[in-house]
Tab-separated table of C-alpha atoms and ligand atoms in Angstrom:
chain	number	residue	atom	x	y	z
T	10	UNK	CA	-59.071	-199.500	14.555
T	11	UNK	CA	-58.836	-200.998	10.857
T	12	UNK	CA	-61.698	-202.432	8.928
T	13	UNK	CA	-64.924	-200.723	8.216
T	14	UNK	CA	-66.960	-198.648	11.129
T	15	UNK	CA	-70.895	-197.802	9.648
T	16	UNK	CA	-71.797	-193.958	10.511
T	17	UNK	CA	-75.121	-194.912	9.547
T	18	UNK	CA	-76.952	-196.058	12.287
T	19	UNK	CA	-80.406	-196.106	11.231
T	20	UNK	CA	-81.522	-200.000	11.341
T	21	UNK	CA	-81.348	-202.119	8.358
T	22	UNK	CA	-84.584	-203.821	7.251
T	23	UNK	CA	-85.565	-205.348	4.310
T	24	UNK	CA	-86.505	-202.579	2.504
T	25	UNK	CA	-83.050	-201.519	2.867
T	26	UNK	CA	-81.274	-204.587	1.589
T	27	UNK	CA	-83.460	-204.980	-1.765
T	28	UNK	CA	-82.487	-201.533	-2.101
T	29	UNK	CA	-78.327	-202.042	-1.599
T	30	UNK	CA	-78.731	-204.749	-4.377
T	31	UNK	CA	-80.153	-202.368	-6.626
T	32	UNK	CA	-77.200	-199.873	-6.170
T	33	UNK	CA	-74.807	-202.671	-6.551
T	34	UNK	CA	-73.698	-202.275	-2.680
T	35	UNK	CA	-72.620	-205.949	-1.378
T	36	UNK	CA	-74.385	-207.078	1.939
T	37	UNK	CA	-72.176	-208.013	5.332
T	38	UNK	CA	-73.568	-210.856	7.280
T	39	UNK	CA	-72.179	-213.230	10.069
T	40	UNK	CA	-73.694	-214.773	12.513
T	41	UNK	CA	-73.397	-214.374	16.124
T	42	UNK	CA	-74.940	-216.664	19.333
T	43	UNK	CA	-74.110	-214.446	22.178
T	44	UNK	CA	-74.594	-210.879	24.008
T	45	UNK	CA	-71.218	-210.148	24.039
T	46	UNK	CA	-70.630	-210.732	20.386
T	47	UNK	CA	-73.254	-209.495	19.035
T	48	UNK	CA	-71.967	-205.592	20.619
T	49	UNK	CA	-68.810	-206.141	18.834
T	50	UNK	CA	-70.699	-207.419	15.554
T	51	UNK	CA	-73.601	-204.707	15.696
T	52	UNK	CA	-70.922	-201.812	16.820
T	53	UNK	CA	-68.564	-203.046	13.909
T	54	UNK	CA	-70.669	-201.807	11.004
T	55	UNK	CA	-72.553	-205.546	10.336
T	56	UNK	CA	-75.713	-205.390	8.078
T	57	UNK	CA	-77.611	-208.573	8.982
T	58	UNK	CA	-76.692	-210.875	12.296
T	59	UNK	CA	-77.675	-214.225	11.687
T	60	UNK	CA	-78.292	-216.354	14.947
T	61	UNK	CA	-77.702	-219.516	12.621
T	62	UNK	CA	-78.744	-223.259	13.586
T	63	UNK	CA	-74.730	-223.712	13.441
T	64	UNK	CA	-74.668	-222.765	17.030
T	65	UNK	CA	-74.867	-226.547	17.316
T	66	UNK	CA	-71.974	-226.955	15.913
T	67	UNK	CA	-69.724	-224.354	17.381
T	68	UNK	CA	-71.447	-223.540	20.486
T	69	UNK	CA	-72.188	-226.834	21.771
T	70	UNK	CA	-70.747	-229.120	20.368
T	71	UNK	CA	-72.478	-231.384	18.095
T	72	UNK	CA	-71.336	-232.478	14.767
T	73	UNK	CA	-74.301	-231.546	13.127
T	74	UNK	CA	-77.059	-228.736	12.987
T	75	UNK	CA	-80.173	-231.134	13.647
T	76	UNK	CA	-80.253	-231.492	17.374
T	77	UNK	CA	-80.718	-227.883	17.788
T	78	UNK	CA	-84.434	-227.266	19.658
T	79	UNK	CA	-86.604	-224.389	19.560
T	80	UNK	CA	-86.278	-223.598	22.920
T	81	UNK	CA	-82.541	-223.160	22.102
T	82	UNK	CA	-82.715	-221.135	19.343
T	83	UNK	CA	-84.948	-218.948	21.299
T	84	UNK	CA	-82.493	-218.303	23.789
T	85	UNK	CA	-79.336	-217.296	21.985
T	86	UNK	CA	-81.636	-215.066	20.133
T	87	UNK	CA	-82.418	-212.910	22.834
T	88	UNK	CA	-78.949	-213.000	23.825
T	89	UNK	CA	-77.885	-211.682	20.674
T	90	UNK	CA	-80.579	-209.232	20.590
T	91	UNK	CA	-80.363	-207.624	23.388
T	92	UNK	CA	-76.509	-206.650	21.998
T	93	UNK	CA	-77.889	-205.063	18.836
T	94	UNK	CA	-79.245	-201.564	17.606
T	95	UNK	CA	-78.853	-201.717	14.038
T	96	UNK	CA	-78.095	-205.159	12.028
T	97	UNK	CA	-81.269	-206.633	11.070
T	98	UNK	CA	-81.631	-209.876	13.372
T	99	UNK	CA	-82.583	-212.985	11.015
T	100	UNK	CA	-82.903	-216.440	13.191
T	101	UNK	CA	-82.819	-219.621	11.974
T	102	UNK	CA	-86.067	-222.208	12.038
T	103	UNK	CA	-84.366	-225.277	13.906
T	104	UNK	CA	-84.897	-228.657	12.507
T	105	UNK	CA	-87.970	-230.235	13.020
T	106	UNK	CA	-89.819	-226.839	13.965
T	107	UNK	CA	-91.289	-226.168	10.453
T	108	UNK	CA	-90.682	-229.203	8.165
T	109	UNK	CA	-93.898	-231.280	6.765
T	110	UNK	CA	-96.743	-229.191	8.700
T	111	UNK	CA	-97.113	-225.770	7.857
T	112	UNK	CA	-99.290	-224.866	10.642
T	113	UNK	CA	-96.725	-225.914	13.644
T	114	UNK	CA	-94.497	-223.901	11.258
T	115	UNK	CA	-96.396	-220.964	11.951
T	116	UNK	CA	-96.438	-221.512	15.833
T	117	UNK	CA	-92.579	-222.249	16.038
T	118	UNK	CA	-91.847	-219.018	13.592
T	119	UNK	CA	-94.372	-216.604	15.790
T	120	UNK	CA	-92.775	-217.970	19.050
T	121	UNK	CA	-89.427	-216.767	17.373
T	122	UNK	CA	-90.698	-213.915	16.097
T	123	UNK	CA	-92.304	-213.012	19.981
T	124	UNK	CA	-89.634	-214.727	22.608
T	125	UNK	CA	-86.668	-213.999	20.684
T	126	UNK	CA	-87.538	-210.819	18.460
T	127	UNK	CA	-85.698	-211.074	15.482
T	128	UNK	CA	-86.537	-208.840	12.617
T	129	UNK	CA	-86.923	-212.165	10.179
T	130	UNK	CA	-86.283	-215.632	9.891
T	131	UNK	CA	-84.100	-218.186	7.407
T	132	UNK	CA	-85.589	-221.705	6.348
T	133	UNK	CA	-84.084	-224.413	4.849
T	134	UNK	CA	-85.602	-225.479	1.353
T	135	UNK	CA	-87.618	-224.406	-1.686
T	136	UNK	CA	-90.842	-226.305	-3.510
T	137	UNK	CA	-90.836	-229.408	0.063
T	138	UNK	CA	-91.612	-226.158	2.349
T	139	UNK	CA	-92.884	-223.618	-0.048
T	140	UNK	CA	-96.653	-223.869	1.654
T	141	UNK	CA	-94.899	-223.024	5.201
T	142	UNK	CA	-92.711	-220.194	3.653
T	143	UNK	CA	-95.942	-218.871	2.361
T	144	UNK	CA	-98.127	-219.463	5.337
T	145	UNK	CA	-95.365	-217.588	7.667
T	146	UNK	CA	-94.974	-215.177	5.302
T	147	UNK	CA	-98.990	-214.443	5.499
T	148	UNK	CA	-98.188	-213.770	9.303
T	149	UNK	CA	-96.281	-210.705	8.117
T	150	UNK	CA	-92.710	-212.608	8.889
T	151	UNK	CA	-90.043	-211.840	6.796
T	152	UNK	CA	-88.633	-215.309	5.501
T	153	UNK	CA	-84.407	-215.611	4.099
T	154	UNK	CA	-84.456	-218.097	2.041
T	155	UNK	CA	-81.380	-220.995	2.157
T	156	UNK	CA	-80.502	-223.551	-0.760
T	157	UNK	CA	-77.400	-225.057	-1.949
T	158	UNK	CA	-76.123	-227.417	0.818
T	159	UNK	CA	-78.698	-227.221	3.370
T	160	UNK	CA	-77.237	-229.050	6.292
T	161	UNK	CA	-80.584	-229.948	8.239
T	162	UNK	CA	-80.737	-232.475	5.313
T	163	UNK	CA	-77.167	-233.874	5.671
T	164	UNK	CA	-78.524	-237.311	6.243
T	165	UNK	CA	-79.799	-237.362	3.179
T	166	UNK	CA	-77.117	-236.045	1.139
T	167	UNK	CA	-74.411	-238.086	3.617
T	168	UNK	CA	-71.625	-235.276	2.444
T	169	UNK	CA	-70.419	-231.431	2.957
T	170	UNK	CA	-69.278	-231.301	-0.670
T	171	UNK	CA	-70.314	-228.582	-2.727
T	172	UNK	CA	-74.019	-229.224	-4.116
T	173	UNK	CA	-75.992	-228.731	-7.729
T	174	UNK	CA	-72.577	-229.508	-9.449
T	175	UNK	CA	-75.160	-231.439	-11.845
T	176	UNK	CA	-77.670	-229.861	-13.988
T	177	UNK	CA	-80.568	-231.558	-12.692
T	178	UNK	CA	-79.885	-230.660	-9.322
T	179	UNK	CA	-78.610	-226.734	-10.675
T	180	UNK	CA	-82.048	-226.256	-12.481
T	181	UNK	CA	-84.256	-227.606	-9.391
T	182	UNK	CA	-81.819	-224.760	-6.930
T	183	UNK	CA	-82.832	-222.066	-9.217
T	184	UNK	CA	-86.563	-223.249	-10.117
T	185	UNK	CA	-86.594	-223.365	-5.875
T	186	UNK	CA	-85.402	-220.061	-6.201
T	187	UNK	CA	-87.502	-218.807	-8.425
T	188	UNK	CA	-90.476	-219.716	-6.052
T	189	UNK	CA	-89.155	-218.341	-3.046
T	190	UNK	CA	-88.716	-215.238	-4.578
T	191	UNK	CA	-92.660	-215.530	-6.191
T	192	UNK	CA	-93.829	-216.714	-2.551
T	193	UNK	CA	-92.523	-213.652	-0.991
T	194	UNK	CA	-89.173	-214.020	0.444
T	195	UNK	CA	-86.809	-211.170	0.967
T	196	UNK	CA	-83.349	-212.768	0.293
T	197	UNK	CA	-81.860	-216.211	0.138
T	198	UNK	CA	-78.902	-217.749	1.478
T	199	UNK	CA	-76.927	-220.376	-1.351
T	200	UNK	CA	-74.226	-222.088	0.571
T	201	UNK	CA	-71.642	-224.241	-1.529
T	202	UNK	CA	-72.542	-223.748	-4.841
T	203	UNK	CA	-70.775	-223.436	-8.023
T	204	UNK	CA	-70.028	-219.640	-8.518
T	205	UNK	CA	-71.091	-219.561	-11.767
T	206	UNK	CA	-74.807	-220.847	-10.791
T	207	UNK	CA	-74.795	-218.573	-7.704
T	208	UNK	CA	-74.275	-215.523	-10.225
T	209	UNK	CA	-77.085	-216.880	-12.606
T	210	UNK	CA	-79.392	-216.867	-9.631
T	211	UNK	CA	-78.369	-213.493	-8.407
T	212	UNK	CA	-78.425	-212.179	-11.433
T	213	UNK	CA	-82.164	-213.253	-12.331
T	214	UNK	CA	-83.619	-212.260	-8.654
T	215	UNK	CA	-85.018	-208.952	-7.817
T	216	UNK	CA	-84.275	-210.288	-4.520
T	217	UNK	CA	-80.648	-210.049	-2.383
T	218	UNK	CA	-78.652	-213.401	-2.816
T	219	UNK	CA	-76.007	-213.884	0.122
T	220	UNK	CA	-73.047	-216.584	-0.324
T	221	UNK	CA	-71.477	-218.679	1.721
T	222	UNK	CA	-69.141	-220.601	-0.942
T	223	UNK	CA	-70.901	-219.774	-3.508
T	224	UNK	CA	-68.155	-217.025	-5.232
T	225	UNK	CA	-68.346	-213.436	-5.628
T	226	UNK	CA	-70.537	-212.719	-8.389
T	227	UNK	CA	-73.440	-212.216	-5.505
T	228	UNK	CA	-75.011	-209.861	-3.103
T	229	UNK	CA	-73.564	-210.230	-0.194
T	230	UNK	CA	-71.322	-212.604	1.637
T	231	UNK	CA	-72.258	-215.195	5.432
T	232	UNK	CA	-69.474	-216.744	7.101
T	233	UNK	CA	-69.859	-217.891	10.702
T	234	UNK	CA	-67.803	-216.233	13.340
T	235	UNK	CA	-65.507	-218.491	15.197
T	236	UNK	CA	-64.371	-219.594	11.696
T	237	UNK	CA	-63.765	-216.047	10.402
T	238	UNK	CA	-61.776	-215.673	13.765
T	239	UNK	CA	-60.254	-218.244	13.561
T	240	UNK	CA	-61.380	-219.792	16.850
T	241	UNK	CA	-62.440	-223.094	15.714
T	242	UNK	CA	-59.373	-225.123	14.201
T	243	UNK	CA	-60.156	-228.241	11.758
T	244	UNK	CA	-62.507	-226.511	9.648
T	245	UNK	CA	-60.710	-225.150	6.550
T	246	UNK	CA	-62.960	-225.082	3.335
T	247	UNK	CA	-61.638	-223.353	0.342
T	248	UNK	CA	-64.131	-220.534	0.506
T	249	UNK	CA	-63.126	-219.566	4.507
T	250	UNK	CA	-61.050	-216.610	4.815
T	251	UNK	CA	-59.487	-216.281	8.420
T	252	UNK	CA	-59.333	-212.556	9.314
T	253	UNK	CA	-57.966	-213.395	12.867
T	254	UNK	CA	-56.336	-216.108	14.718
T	255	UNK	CA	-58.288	-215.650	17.927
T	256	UNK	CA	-57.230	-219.429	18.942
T	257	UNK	CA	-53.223	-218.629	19.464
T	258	UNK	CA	-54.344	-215.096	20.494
T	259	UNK	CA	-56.696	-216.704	23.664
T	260	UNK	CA	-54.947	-219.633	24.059
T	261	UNK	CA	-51.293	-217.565	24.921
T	262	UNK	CA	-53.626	-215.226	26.894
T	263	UNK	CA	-54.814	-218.210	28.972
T	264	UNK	CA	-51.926	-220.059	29.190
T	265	UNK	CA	-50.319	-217.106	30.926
T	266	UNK	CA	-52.969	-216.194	33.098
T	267	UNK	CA	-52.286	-219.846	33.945
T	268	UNK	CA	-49.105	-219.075	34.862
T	269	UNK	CA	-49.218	-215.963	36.654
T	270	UNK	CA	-51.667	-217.834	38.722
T	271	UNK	CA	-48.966	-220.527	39.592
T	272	UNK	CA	-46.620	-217.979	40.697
T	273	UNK	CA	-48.102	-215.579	42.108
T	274	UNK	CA	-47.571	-212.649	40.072
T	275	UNK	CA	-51.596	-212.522	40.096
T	276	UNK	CA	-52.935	-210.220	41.541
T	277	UNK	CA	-50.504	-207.697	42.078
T	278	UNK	CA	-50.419	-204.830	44.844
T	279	UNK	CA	-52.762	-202.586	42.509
T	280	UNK	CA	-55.283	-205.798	41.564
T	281	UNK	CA	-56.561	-206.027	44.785
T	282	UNK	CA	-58.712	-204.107	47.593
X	311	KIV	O1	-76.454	-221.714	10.570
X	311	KIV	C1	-75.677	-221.038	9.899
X	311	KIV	O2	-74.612	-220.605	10.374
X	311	KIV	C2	-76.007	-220.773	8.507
X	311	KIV	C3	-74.986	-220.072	7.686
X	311	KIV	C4	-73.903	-221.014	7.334
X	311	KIV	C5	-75.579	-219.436	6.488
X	311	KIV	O3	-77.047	-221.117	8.061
């Protein structure tokens, strides 16, 4: 076994994370859609699991995060927590279950919160949504904040490319923020941003600041799973390190289970009854 196995199995909350910024001790997140997984994650040492709207993406297929549904979300949550005893769980609000009415907001985060109990959830935006961060928030729900290329809004930005590369659109990410932190929030997520603004922001926050592209000079690092694996092929940003090439690793297993079906080398005299 390589890598990094946590002896301390006491569960991480939020408490705990606000505190691990304040020692200087960086923050491991990934996320994770399944039962299965999420005992390798959890058993591997893995501060927060994020069951992230992505599962669109990589678990069924869709080229963006948006068609994700509540209902959905719901269920790989309680897949994934069902595999975990110390990570904090953090799901993500789907599109179109908080957005523009703060009070369905509420509902969808409390039927999270009940059906699929995670420890906390992540939304998507700063001043549109601040009045349903700080409604949930009065329901005693954590919130994790997420800015920088938010990609329930990719119709409006039309690209993947790396966001508030202009000072307008820098100042607004860290007035946004500024607020989440004031509203309440315990942590925010900043995916592809310069790494000079993401260490401004972390720098000025009380609060934990987790990258995803956004350099170093943070709090802790998100990258989803099948990419860190390397099980999904055709997705190589610059800020992806592949620890793993799960995809020649499965697909030679496969391919000679394959063929030891064909000739009948499986099952052998000891595989069967
Ligand atoms: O859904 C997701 O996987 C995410 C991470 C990229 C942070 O939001």
């Amino acid at each position: 076994m390589t890598g990094y196995i946590s002896n301390d199995t006491r569960k991480v909350t939020t408490h705990r994370l606000i505190e691990m910024k304040q020692r200087g001790e960086k923050i491991s997140m990934l996320t994770t859609y399944d039962y299965t997984m999420a005992k390798i994650v959890d058993g591997a040492g893995m501060d927060v699991i994020l069951v992230g709207d992505s599962a669109s993406n990589v678990m069924a297929g869709n080229v963006t995060t948006l068609p994700m549904t509540l209902d959905q979300m719901i269920y790989h949550a309680q897949s994934v927590e069902r595999g975990v005893s110390r990570a904090m769980l953090v799901v993500d609000m789907p599109f179109g279950s908080y957005q523009g009415n703060s009070k369905e907001g509420l509902a969808s985060a409390i039927r999270i919160m009940k059906e699929g109990n995670a420890d906390a959830l992540k939304l998507e935006g700063g001043e549109e949504i601040i009045e349903t961060v700080k409604r949930i928030l009065s329901a005693g729900i954590p919130i994790m904040g997420h800015l920088g290329l938010m990609p329930q809004s990719i119709n409006k930005y039309g690209t993947y490319t790396v966001r508030a590369k202009d000072e307008e659109e820098a100042e607004k990410l860290v007035r946004d923020a500024h607020l989440l932190e004031e509203a309440g929030c315990f942590a925010i997520v900043l995916e592809k941003i310069p790494a000079k603004l993401a260490a401004r922001v972390a720098s000025e926050l009380t609060i934990p600041i987790i990258g995803i592209g956004a350099g170093g000079q943070v709090d802790g690092q998100v990258l989803v799973i099948q990419d860190m694996l390397g099980m999904s092929q055709g997705f190589s940003p610059r800020f992806l390190r592949r620890y793993a090439d799960l995809h020649t690793i499965m697909t030679n297993a496969i391919g000679q289970y394959i063929a030891d079906v064909k000739s009948s080398d499986f099952p052998n005299e000891k595989e069967q009854y």
